Short mmCIF file of C-alpha atoms in Angstrom, two decimals:
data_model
loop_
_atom_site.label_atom_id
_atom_site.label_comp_id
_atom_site.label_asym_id
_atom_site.label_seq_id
_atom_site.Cartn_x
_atom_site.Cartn_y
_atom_site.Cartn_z
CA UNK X 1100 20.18 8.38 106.69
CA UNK X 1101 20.59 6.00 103.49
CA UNK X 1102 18.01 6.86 100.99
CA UNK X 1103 18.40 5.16 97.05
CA UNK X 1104 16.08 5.48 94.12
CA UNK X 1105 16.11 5.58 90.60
CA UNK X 1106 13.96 8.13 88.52
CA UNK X 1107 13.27 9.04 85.34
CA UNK X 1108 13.56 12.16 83.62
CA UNK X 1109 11.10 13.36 81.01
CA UNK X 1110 10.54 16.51 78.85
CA UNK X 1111 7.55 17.51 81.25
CA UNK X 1112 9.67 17.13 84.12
CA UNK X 1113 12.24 19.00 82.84
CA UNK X 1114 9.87 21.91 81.93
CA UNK X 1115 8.57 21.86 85.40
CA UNK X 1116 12.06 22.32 86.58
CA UNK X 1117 12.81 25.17 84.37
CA UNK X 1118 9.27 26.89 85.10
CA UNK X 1119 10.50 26.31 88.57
CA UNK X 1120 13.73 27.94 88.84
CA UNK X 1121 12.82 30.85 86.65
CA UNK X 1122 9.80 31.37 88.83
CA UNK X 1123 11.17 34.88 89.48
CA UNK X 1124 11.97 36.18 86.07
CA UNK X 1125 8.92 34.76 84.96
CA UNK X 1126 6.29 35.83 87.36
CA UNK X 1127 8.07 39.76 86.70
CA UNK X 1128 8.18 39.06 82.67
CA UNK X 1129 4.52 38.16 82.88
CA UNK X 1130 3.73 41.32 85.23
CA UNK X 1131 5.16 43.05 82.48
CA UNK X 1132 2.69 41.52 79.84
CA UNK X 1133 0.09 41.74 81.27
CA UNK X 1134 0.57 45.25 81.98
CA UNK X 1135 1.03 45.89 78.18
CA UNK X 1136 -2.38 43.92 77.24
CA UNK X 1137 -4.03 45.88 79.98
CA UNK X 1138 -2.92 49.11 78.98
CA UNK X 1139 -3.25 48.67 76.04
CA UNK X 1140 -7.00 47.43 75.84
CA UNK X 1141 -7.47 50.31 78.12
CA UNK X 1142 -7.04 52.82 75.33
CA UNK X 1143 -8.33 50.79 73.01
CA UNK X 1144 -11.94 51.01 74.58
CA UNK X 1145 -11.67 54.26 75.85
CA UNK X 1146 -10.04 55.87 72.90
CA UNK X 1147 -11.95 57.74 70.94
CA UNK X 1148 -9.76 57.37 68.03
CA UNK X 1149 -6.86 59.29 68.86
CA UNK X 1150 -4.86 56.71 71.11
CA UNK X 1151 -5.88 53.74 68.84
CA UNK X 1152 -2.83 52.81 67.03
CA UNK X 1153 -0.56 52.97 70.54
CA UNK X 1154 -3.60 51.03 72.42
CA UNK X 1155 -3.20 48.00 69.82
CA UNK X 1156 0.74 48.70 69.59
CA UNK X 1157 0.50 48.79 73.19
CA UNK X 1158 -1.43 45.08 73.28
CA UNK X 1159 0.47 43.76 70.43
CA UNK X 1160 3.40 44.18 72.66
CA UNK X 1161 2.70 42.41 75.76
CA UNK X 1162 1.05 39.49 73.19
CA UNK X 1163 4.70 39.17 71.94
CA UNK X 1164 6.08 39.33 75.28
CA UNK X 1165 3.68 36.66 76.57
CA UNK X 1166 4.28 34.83 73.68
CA UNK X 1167 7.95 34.82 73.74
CA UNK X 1168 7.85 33.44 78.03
CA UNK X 1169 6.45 30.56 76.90
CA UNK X 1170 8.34 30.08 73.84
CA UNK X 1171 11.89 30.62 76.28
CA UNK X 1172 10.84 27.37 78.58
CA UNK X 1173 10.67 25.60 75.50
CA UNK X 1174 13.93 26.26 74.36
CA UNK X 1175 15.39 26.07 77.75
CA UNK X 1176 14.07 22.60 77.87
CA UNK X 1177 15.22 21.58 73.97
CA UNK X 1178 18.93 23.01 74.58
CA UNK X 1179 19.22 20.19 77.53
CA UNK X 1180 21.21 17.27 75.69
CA UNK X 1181 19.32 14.39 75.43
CA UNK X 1182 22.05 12.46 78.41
CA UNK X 1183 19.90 14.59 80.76
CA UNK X 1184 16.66 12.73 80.45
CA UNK X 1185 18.22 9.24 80.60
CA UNK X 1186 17.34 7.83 84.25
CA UNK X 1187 19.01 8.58 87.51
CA UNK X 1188 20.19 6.84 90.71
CA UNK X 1189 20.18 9.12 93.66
CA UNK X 1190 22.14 8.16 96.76
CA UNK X 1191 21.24 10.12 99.30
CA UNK X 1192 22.98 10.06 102.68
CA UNK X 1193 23.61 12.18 105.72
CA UNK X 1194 26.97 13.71 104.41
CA UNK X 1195 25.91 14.00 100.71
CA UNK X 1196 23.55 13.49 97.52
CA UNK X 1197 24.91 11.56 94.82
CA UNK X 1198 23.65 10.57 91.64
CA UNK X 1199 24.75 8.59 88.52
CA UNK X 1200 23.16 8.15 85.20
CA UNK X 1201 24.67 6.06 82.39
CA UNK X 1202 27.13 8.43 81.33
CA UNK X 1203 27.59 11.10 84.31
CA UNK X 1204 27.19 10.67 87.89
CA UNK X 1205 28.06 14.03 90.78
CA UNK X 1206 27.76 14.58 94.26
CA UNK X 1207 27.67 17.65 96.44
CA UNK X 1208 27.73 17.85 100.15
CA UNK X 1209 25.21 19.03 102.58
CA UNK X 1210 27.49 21.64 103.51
CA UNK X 1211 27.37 23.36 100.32
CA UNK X 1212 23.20 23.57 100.14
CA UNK X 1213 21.61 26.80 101.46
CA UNK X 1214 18.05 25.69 101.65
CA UNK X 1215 15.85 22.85 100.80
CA UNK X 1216 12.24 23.73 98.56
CA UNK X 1217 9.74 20.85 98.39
CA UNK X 1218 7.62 21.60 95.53
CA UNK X 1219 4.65 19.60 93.81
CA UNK X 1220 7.13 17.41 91.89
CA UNK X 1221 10.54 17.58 93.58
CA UNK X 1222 12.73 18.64 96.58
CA UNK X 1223 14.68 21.44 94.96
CA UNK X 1224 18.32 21.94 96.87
CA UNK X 1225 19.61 25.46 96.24
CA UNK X 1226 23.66 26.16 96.77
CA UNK X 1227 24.71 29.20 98.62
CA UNK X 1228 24.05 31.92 96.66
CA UNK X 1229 20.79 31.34 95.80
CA UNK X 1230 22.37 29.39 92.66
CA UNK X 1231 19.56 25.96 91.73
CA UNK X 1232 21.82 22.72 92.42
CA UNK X 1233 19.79 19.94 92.56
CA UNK X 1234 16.30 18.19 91.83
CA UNK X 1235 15.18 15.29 93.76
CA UNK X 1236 12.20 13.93 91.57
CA UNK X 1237 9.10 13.16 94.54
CA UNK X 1238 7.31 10.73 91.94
CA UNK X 1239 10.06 8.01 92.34
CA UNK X 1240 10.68 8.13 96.29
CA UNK X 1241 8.16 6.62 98.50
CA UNK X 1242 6.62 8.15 100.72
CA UNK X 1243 8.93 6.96 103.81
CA UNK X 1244 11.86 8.25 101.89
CA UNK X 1245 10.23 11.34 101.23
CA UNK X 1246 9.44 11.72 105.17
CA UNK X 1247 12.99 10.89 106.39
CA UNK X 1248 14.54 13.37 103.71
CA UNK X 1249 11.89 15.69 105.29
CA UNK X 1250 12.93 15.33 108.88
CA UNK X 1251 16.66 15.28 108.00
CA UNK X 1252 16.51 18.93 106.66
CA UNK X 1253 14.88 20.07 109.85
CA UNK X 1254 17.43 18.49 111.79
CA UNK X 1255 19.73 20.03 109.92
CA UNK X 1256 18.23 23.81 109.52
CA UNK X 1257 17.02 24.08 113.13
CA UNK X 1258 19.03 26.26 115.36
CA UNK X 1259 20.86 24.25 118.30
CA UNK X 1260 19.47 23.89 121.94
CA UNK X 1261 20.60 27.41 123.69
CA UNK X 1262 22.15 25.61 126.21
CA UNK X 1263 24.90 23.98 123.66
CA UNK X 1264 26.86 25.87 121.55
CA UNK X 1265 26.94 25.41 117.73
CA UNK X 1266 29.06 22.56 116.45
CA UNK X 1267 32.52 23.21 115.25
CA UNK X 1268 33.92 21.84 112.04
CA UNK X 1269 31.48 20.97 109.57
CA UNK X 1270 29.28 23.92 109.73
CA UNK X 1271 25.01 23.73 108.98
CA UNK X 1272 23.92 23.43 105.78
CA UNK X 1273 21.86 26.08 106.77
CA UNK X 1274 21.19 29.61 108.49
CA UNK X 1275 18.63 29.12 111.41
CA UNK X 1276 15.32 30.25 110.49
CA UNK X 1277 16.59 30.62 106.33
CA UNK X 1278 17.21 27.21 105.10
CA UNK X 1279 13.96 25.07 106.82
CA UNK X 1280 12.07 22.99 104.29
CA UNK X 1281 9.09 24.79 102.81
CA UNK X 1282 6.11 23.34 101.99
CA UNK X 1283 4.56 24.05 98.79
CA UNK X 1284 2.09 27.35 98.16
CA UNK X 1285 -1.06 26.46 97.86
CA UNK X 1286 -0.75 27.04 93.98
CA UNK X 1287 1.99 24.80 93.80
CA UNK X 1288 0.73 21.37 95.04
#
């Protein structure tokens, strides 16, 4: 496999990327909001004057909260020095992924990715550990490349034939059954 583009990398991708990887922390931050605001709106209607002042306390809270999540993408994104959102050449092959900007350039092998996450906007490659590595930006492969890179990670996360026994050496870059490309959620597309 021998797949090269260039992309470029904007503030909107790069709060994409952070919404992306947070997803957890986020999504459980938000529960927490909303629980607040909920709460407290609850006592605020159904107070009948006693449980006022913790109702709005109690909404004022999870505003702040809310508030404050979308505040931390924001400064997630502005901390990134400004040599992260100069363009990219990815070199993408069947040992490695490679990329080089004007001033930095890395690789990582295939051996060191635990699964591969195809979301709306990129392929996301996680390292063992459940540690984000890379992003693959979708908007500047076409659609062939996009296909290939597809059908490479289920070569390369399906389980081998039972008849032959796993390869030796270089191991999978996956567990069978854990590391399979995953198509978007329907909320993600």
């Amino acid at each position: 496999m021998q797949i090269a583009f260039t992309a470029p990398r904007d503030r909107e991708y790069a709060r994409r990327l952070v919404r992306r990887s947070d997803r957890r922390q986020l999504f459980w931050s938000g529960y927490v909001a909303a629980a607040f605001v909920v709460f407290g709106a609850g006592s605020v209607i159904t107070s009948d004057g006693g449980a006022l002042g913790s109702g709005m306390g109690s909404v004022a809270v999870g505003a702040c909260l809310a508030v404050g999540l979308l505040r931390g993408v924001s400064r997630s994104v502005n901390r990134l020095p400004e040599e992260w959102f100069e363009p990219r050449t990815y070199d993408i092959t069947d040992d490695r992924v490679a990329w080089q900007s004007v001033h930095a350039g890395s690789s990582i092998s295939w051996g060191l990715i635990e699964r591969v996450e195809e979301t709306r906007f990129a392929f996301l490659l996680w390292q063992k550990g459940g540690l984000p590595a890379w992003d693959l930006p979708l908007e500047a492969m076409t659609e062939a490349q996009r296909e290939e890179l597809r059908e490479f990670v289920r070569r390369r996360s399906a389980p081998p034939p039972a008849s032959q026994p796993a390869p030796q050496g270089d191991k999978p870059a996956t567990q069978p059954g854990t590391g399979s490309l995953r198509p978007p959620a329907p909320g993600e597309r």
